[in-house]
Short mmCIF file of C-alpha atoms in Angstrom, two decimals:
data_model
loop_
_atom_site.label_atom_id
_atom_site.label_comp_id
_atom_site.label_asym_id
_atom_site.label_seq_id
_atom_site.Cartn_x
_atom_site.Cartn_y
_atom_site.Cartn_z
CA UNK Y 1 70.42 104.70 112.52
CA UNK Y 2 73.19 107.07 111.88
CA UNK Y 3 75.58 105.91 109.30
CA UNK Y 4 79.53 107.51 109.19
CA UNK Y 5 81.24 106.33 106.15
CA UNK Y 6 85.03 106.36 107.90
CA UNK Y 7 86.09 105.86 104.18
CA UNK Y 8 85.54 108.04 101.07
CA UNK Y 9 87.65 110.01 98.66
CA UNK Y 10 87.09 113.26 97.30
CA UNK Y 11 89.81 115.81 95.12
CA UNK Y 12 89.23 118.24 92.57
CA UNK Y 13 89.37 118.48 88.81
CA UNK Y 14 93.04 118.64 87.48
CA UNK Y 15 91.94 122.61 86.27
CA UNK Y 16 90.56 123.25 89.96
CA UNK Y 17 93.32 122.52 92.01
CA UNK Y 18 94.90 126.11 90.47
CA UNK Y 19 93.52 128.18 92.73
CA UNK Y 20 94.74 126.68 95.43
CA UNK Y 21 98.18 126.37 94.25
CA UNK Y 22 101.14 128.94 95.54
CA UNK Y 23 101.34 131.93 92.17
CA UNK Y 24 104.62 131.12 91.47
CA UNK Y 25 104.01 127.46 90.72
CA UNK Y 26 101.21 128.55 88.53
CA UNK Y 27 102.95 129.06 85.00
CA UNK Y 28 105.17 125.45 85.70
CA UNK Y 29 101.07 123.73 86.39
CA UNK Y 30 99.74 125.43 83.30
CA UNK Y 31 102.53 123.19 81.11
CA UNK Y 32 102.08 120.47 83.10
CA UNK Y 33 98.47 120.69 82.84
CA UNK Y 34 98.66 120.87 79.26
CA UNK Y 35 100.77 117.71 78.90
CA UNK Y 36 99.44 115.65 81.65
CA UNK Y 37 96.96 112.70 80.24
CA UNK Y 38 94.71 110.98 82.61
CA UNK Y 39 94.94 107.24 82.67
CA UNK Y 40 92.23 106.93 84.63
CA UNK Y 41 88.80 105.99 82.76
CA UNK Y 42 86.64 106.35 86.07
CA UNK Y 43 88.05 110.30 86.32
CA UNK Y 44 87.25 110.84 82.93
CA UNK Y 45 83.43 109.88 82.83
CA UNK Y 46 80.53 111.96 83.89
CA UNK Y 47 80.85 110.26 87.40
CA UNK Y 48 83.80 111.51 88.25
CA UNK Y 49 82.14 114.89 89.73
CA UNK Y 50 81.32 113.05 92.44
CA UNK Y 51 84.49 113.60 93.65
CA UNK Y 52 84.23 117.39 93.88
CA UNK Y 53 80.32 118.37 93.48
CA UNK Y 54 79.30 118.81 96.74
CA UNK Y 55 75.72 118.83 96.11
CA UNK Y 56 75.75 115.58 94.16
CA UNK Y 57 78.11 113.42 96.81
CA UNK Y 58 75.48 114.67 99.61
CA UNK Y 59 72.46 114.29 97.39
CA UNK Y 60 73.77 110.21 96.73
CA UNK Y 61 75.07 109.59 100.55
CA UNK Y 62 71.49 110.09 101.72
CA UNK Y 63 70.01 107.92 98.67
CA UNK Y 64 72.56 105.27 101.05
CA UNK Y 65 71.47 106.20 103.74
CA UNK Y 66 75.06 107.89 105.09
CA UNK Y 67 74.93 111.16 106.80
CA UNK Y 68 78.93 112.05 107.45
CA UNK Y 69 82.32 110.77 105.91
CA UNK Y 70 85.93 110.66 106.48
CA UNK Y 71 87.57 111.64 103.10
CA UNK Y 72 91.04 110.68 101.44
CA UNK Y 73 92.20 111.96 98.01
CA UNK Y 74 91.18 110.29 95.11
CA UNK Y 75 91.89 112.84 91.75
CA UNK Y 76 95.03 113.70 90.39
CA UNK Y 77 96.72 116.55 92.77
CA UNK Y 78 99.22 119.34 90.84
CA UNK Y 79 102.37 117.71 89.14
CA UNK Y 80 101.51 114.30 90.28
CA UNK Y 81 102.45 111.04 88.30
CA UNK Y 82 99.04 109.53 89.15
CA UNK Y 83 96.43 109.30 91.75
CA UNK Y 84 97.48 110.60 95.72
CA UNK Y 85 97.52 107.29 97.11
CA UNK Y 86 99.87 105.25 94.76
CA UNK Y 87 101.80 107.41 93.57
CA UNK Y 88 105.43 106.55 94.66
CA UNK Y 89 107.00 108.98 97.14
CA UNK Y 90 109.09 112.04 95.02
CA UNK Y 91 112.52 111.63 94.23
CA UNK Y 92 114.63 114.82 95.61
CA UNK Y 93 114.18 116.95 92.22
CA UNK Y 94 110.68 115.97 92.09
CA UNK Y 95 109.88 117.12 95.41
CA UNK Y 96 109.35 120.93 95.41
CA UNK Y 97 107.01 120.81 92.87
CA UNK Y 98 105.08 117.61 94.36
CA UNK Y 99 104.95 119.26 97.72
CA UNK Y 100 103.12 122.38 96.39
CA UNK Y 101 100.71 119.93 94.66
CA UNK Y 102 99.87 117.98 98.34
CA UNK Y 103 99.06 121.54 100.13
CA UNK Y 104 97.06 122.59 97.23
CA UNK Y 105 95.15 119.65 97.52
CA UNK Y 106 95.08 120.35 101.54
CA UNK Y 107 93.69 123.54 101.06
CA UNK Y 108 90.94 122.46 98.63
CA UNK Y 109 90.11 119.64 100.72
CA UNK Y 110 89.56 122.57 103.58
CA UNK Y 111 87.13 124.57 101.46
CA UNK Y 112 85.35 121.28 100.64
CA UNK Y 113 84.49 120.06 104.27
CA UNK Y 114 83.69 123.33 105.17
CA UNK Y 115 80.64 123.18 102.47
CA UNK Y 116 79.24 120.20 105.13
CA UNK Y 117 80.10 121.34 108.27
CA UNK Y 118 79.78 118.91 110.72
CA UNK Y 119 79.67 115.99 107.77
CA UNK Y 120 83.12 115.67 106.61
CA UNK Y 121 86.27 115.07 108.27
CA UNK Y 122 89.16 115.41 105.76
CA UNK Y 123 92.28 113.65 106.03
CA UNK Y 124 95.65 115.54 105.21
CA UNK Y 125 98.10 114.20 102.90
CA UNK Y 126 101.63 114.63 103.89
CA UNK Y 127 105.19 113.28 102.18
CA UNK Y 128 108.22 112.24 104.17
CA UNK Y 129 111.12 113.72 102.88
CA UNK Y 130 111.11 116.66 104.67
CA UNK Y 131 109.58 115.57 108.25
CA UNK Y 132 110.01 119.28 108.90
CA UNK Y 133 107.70 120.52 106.07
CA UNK Y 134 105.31 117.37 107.32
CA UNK Y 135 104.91 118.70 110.99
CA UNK Y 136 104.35 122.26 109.96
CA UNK Y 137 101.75 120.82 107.42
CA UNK Y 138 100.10 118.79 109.84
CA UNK Y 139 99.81 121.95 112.17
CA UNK Y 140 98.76 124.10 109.47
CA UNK Y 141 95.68 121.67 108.07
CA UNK Y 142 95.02 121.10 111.70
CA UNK Y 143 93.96 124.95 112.34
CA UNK Y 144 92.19 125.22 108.89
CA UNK Y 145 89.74 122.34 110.30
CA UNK Y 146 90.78 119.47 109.04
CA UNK Y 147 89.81 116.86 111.53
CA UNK Y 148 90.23 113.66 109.57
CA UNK Y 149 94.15 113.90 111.05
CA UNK Y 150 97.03 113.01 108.68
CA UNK Y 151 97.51 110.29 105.81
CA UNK Y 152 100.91 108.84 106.32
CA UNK Y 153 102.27 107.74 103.25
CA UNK Y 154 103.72 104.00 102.84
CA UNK Y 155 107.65 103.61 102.02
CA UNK Y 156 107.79 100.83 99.95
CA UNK Y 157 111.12 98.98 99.99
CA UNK Y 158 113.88 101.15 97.77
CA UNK Y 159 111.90 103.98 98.41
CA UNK Y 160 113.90 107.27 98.80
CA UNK Y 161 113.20 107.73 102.52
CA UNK Y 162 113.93 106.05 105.65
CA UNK Y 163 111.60 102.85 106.34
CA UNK Y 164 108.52 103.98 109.18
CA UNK Y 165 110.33 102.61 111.94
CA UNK Y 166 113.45 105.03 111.31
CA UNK Y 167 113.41 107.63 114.23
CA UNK Y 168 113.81 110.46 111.99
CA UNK Y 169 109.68 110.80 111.72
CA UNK Y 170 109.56 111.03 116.14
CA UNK Y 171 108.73 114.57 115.50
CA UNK Y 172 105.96 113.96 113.34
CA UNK Y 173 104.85 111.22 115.67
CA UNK Y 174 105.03 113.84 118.58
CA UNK Y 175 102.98 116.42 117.24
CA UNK Y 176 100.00 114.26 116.32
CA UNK Y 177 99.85 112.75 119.58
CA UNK Y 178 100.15 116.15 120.87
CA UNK Y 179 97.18 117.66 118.70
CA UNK Y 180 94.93 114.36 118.90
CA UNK Y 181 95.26 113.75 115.58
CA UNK Y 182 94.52 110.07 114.06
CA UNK Y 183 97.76 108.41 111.67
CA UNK Y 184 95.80 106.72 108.83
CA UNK Y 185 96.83 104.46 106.79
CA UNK Y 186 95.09 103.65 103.57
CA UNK Y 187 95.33 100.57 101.22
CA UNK Y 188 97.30 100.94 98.08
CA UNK Y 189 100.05 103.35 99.73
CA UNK Y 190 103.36 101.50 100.10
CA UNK Y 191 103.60 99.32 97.31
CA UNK Y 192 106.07 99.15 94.37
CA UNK Y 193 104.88 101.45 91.45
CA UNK Y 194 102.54 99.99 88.88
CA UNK Y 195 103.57 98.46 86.13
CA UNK Y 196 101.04 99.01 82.81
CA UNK Y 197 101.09 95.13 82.12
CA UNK Y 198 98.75 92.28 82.94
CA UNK Y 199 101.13 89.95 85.07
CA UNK Y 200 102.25 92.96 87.23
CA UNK Y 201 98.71 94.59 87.51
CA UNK Y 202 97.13 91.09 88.79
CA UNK Y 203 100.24 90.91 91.26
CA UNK Y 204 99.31 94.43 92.69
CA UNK Y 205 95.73 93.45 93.41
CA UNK Y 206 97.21 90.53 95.39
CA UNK Y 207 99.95 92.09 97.06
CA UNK Y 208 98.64 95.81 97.48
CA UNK Y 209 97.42 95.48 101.22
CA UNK Y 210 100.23 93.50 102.32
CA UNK Y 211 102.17 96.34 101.66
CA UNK Y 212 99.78 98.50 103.30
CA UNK Y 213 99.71 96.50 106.55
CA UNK Y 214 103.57 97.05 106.98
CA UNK Y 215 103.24 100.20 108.68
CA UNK Y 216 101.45 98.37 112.10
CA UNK Y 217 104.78 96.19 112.25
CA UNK Y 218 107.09 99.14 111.84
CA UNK Y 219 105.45 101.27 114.27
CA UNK Y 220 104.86 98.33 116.91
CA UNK Y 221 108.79 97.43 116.73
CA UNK Y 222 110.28 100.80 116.22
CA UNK Y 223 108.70 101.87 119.34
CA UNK Y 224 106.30 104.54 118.51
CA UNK Y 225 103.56 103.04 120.61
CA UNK Y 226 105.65 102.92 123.08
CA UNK Y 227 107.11 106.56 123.07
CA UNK Y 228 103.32 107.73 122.70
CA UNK Y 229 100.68 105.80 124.09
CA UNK Y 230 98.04 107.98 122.63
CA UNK Y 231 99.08 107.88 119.54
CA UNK Y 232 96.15 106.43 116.85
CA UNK Y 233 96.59 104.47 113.81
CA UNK Y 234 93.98 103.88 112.07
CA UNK Y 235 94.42 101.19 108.98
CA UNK Y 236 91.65 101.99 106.26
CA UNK Y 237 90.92 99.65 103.41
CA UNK Y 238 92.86 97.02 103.18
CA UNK Y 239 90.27 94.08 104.69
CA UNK Y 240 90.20 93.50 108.20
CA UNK Y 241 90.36 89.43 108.19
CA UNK Y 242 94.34 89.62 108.17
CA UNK Y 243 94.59 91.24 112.01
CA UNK Y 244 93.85 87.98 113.82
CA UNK Y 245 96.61 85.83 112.07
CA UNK Y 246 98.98 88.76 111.84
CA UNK Y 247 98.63 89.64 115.46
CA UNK Y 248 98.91 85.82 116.17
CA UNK Y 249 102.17 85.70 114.25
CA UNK Y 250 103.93 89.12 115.47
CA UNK Y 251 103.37 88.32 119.04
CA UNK Y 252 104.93 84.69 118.47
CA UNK Y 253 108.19 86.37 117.02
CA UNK Y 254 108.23 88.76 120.04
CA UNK Y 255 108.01 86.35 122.20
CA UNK Y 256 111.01 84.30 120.63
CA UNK Y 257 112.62 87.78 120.41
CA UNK Y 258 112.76 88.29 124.18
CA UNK Y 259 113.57 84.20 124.74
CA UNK Y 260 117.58 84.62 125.27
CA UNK Y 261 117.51 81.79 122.79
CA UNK Y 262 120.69 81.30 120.82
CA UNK Y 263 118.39 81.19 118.23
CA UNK Y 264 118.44 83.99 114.85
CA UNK Y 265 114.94 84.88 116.13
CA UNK Y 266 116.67 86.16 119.31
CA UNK Y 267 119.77 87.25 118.06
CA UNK Y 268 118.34 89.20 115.15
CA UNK Y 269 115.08 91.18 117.17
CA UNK Y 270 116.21 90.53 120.74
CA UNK Y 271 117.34 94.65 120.99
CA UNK Y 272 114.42 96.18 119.21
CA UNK Y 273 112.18 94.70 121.60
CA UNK Y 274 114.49 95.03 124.25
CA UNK Y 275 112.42 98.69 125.63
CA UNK Y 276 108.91 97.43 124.18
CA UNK Y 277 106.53 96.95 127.62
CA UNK Y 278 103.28 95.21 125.60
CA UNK Y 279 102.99 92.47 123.54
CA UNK Y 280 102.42 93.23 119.66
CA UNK Y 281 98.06 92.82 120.19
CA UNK Y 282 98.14 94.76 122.87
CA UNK Y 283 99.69 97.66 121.17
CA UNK Y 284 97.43 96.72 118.34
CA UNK Y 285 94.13 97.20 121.15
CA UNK Y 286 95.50 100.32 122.81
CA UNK Y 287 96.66 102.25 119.38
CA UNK Y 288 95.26 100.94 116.83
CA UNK Y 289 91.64 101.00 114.74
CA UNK Y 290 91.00 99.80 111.54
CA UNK Y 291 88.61 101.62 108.52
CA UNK Y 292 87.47 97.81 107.82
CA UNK Y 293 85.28 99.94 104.63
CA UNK Y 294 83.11 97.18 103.07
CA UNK Y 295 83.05 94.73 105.70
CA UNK Y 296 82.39 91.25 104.06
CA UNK Y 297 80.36 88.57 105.65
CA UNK Y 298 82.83 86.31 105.71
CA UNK Y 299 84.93 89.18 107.97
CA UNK Y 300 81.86 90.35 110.62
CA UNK Y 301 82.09 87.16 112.93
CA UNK Y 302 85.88 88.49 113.27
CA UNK Y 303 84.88 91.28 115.63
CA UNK Y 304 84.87 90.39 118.35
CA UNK Y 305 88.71 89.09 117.95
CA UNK Y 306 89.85 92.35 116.51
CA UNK Y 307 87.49 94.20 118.85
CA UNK Y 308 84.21 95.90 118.07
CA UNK Y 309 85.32 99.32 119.56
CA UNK Y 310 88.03 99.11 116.34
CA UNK Y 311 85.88 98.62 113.63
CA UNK Y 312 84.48 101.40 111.31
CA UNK Y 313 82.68 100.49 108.13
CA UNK Y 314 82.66 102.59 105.25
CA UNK Y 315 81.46 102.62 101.80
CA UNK Y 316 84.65 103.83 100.01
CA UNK Y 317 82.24 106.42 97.68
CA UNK Y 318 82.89 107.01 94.77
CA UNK Y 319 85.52 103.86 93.47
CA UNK Y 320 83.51 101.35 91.41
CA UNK Y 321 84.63 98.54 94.49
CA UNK Y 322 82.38 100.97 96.89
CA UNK Y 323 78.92 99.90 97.97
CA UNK Y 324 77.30 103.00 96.14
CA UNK Y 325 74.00 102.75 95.69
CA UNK Y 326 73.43 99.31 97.49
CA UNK Y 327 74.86 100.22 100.74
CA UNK Y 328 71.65 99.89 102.32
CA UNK Y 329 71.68 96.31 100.76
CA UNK Y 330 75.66 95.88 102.06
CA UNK Y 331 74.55 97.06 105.78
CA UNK Y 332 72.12 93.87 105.33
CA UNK Y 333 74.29 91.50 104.02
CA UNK Y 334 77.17 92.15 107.03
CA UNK Y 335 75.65 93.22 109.46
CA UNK Y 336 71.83 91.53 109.62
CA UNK Y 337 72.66 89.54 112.78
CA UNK Y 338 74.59 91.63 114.70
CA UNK Y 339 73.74 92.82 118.21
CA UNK Y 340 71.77 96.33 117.37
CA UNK Y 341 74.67 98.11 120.19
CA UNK Y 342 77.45 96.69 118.06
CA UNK Y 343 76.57 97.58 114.88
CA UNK Y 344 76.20 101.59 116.39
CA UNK Y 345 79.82 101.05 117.43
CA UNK Y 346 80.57 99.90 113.86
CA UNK Y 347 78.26 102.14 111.74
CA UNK Y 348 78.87 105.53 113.81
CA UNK Y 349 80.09 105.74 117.47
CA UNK Y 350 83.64 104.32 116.28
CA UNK Y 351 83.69 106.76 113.90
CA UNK Y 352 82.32 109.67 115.65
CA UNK Y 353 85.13 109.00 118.56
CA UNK Y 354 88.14 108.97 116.30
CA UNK Y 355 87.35 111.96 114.10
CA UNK Y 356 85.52 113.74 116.46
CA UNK Y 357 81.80 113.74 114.65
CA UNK Y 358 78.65 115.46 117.02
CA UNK Y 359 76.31 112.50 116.94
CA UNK Y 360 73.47 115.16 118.06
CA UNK Y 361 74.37 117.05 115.56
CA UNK Y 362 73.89 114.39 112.84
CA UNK Y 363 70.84 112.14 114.35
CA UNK Y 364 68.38 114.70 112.59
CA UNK Y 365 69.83 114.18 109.29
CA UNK Y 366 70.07 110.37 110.26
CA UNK Y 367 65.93 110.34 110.79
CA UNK Y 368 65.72 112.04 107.75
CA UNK Y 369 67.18 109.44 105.17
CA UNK Y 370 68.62 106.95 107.31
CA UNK Y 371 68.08 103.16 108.00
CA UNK Y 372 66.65 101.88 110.34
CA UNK Y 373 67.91 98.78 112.67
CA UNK Y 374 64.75 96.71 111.71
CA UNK Y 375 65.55 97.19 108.06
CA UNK Y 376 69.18 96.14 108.38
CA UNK Y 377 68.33 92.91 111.08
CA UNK Y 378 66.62 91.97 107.52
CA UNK Y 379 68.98 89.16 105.75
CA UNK Y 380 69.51 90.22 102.44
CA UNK Y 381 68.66 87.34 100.13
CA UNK Y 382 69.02 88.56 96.67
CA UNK Y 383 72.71 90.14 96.10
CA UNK Y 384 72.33 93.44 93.52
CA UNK Y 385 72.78 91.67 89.50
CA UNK Y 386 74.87 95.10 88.82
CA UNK Y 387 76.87 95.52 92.03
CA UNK Y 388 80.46 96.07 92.02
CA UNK Y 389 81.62 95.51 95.53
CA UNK Y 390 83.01 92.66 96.92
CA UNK Y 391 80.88 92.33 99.55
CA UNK Y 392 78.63 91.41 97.13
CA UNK Y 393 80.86 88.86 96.26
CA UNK Y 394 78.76 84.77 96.41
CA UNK Y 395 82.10 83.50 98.11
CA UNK Y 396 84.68 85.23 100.07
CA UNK Y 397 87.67 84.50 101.64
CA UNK Y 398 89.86 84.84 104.77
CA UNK Y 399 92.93 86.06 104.13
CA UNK Y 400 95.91 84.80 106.26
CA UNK Y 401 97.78 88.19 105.89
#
């Protein structure tokens, strides 16, 4: 079978990122450099060149049995706080120097795909206070290959730009529905900063992908699905369990929205619906797909309510909640009893559709190290002793949001 991981992160070392940084910032990184101390253990250790050693991440994708990947940042970018994906969006003095940072990373993140051709599809980070510097950046990573299309930060509430819905980002909107380029949305953006203390930390792990999911709300009611009907969001990591309910529950306040009610429901959302021609789900169907990464068991007999042609597993490679190097065993333990032309859909064509992967090209490499669907129809009886990933997990849950 041919495996496409719609959900890995890659970045390069603190040092490496120089290069690829405008000359004129390079004196301001060398201090920052200097002074910046990682709080991260897991970019630290030995592993952490599996972010940026090319020949090591393909080397331990095969030993999985995963032949392409869809990569988001992971490392520590050029006068960043902390890691690309929850670090809080820059205040106005912060931004210059924050900005140069993201399109260094960009332009790594170029160099690095192009090492794989035909194996990666990189996804480019933008920032939202300037929506005119984001559309030239999207054009600009778009014509140095980077297929993976855009990842939209989250605006968490107090946040020093407008809310997603505000129609100040149209433009940006526009031009990746022009160029064809997936939205996507990754878990952990959009939430309040952390906070280094053990209350706040456990609240982050519960709340992070709440936070995340705002952005299909904001979009659905602010009309961009509307306005663009080929516009693509794709949600990445943050579960996919939650879209049933939450669709359940956003087409219920629609439809009080539109009652004529004297009611607050009407009153308060009765005019942002007002131009809106689909129900929330079926903006969700035609727009949306979801990076459901480490699908848990307890999530797979979901599909066919959130709709197989949406789902795209991935193994999240490198982070420690990944299903490196059991995701032969994880394929198993999801998917053992699914229908062999589903679990293509979920495993690769998905994938290969929304970033735009050659499955020709890759079903060589595929019948070189990959699984087969005998081996995964196999129930997996005995979960990995030193596994990591929640899939892995004895129980699991179904989240109501």
């Amino acid at each position: 079978m041919i495996v496409i991981s719609a959900d890995g992160h890659a970045g390069a070392d603190l040092l490496d990122y120089r290069p690829y940084l405008e000359s004129r910032y390079h004196e301001e990184f060398d201090a920052w450099a200097k002074a910046y101390v990682n709080p991260f253990a897991d970019l630290q250790a030995p592993e952490a060149e599996r972010n940026w050693n090319s020949a090591r991440r393909l080397r331990e994708l095969e030993q999985d049995g995963i032949v392409a990947e869809v990569l988001f940042p992971n490392t520590i970018p050029p006068f960043f706080p902390s890691g690309n994906l929850t670090a809080p969006l820059p205040s106005a003095a912060e931004y210059e120097l924050r900005w140069a940072g993201c399109r260094a990373h960009n332009r790594w993140l170029a160099d690095f795909c192009a090492e794989a051709p035909g194996r990666r599809a990189g996804v480019a980070e933008i920032m939202l206070n300037d929506v005119d510097d984001a559309v030239a950046e999207v054009r600009r990573t778009h014509e140095a290959g980077l297929r993976g299309g855009v990842l939209l930060p989250g605006v968490a509430p107090g946040a020093p730009v407008p809310p997603l819905y505000d129609p100040v980002y149209e433009p940006l909107w526009r031009t990746c529905a022009e160029l064809g380029l997936p939205v996507n949305h990754h878990g952990g953006t959009g939430a309040p900063g952390l906070e280094p203390n053990p209350v706040a930390l456990a609240v982050f792990i519960v709340e992070v992908s709440w936070y995340a999911h705002r952005a299909l709300w904001h979009l659905i009611f602010g009309g961009v699905f509307e306005r663009h009907p080929n516009l693509r969001l794709v949600l990445t990591e943050q579960g996919a369990d939650w879209i049933p309910n939450v669709l359940t529950t956003l087409d219920y306040y629609f439809d009080r929205f539109r009652s004529g009610d004297a009611t607050a429901e009407a009153k308060f959302g009765g005019p942002a619906v007002a131009g809106l021609s689909l129900r929330p789900s079926e903006y969700f169907a035609r727009n949306c797909v979801v990076g459901a990464t480490f699908m848990k068991p307890s999530e797979t007999p979901l599909r066919h309510e959130i709709g197989v042609d949406r789902l795209m597993w991935g193994s999240d490679f490198p982070h420690d909640e990944g299903t490196f190097p059991y995701s032969r065993e994880a394929l198993r333990r999801s998917f053992h009893d699914v229908p062999a032309d589903e679990l293509n859909r979920i495993v690769a064509g998905n994938a290969a559709r929304v970033y735009g992967f050659d499955l020709d090209f890759l079903r060589p490499l595929a019948d070189r190290v990959g699984l087969t669907e005998k081996e995964i129809a196999r129930p997996l009886e005995v979960l990995p002793a030193d596994a990591t990933s929640p899939v892995f997990n004895p129980e699991t849950i179904v989240r109501a949001w």
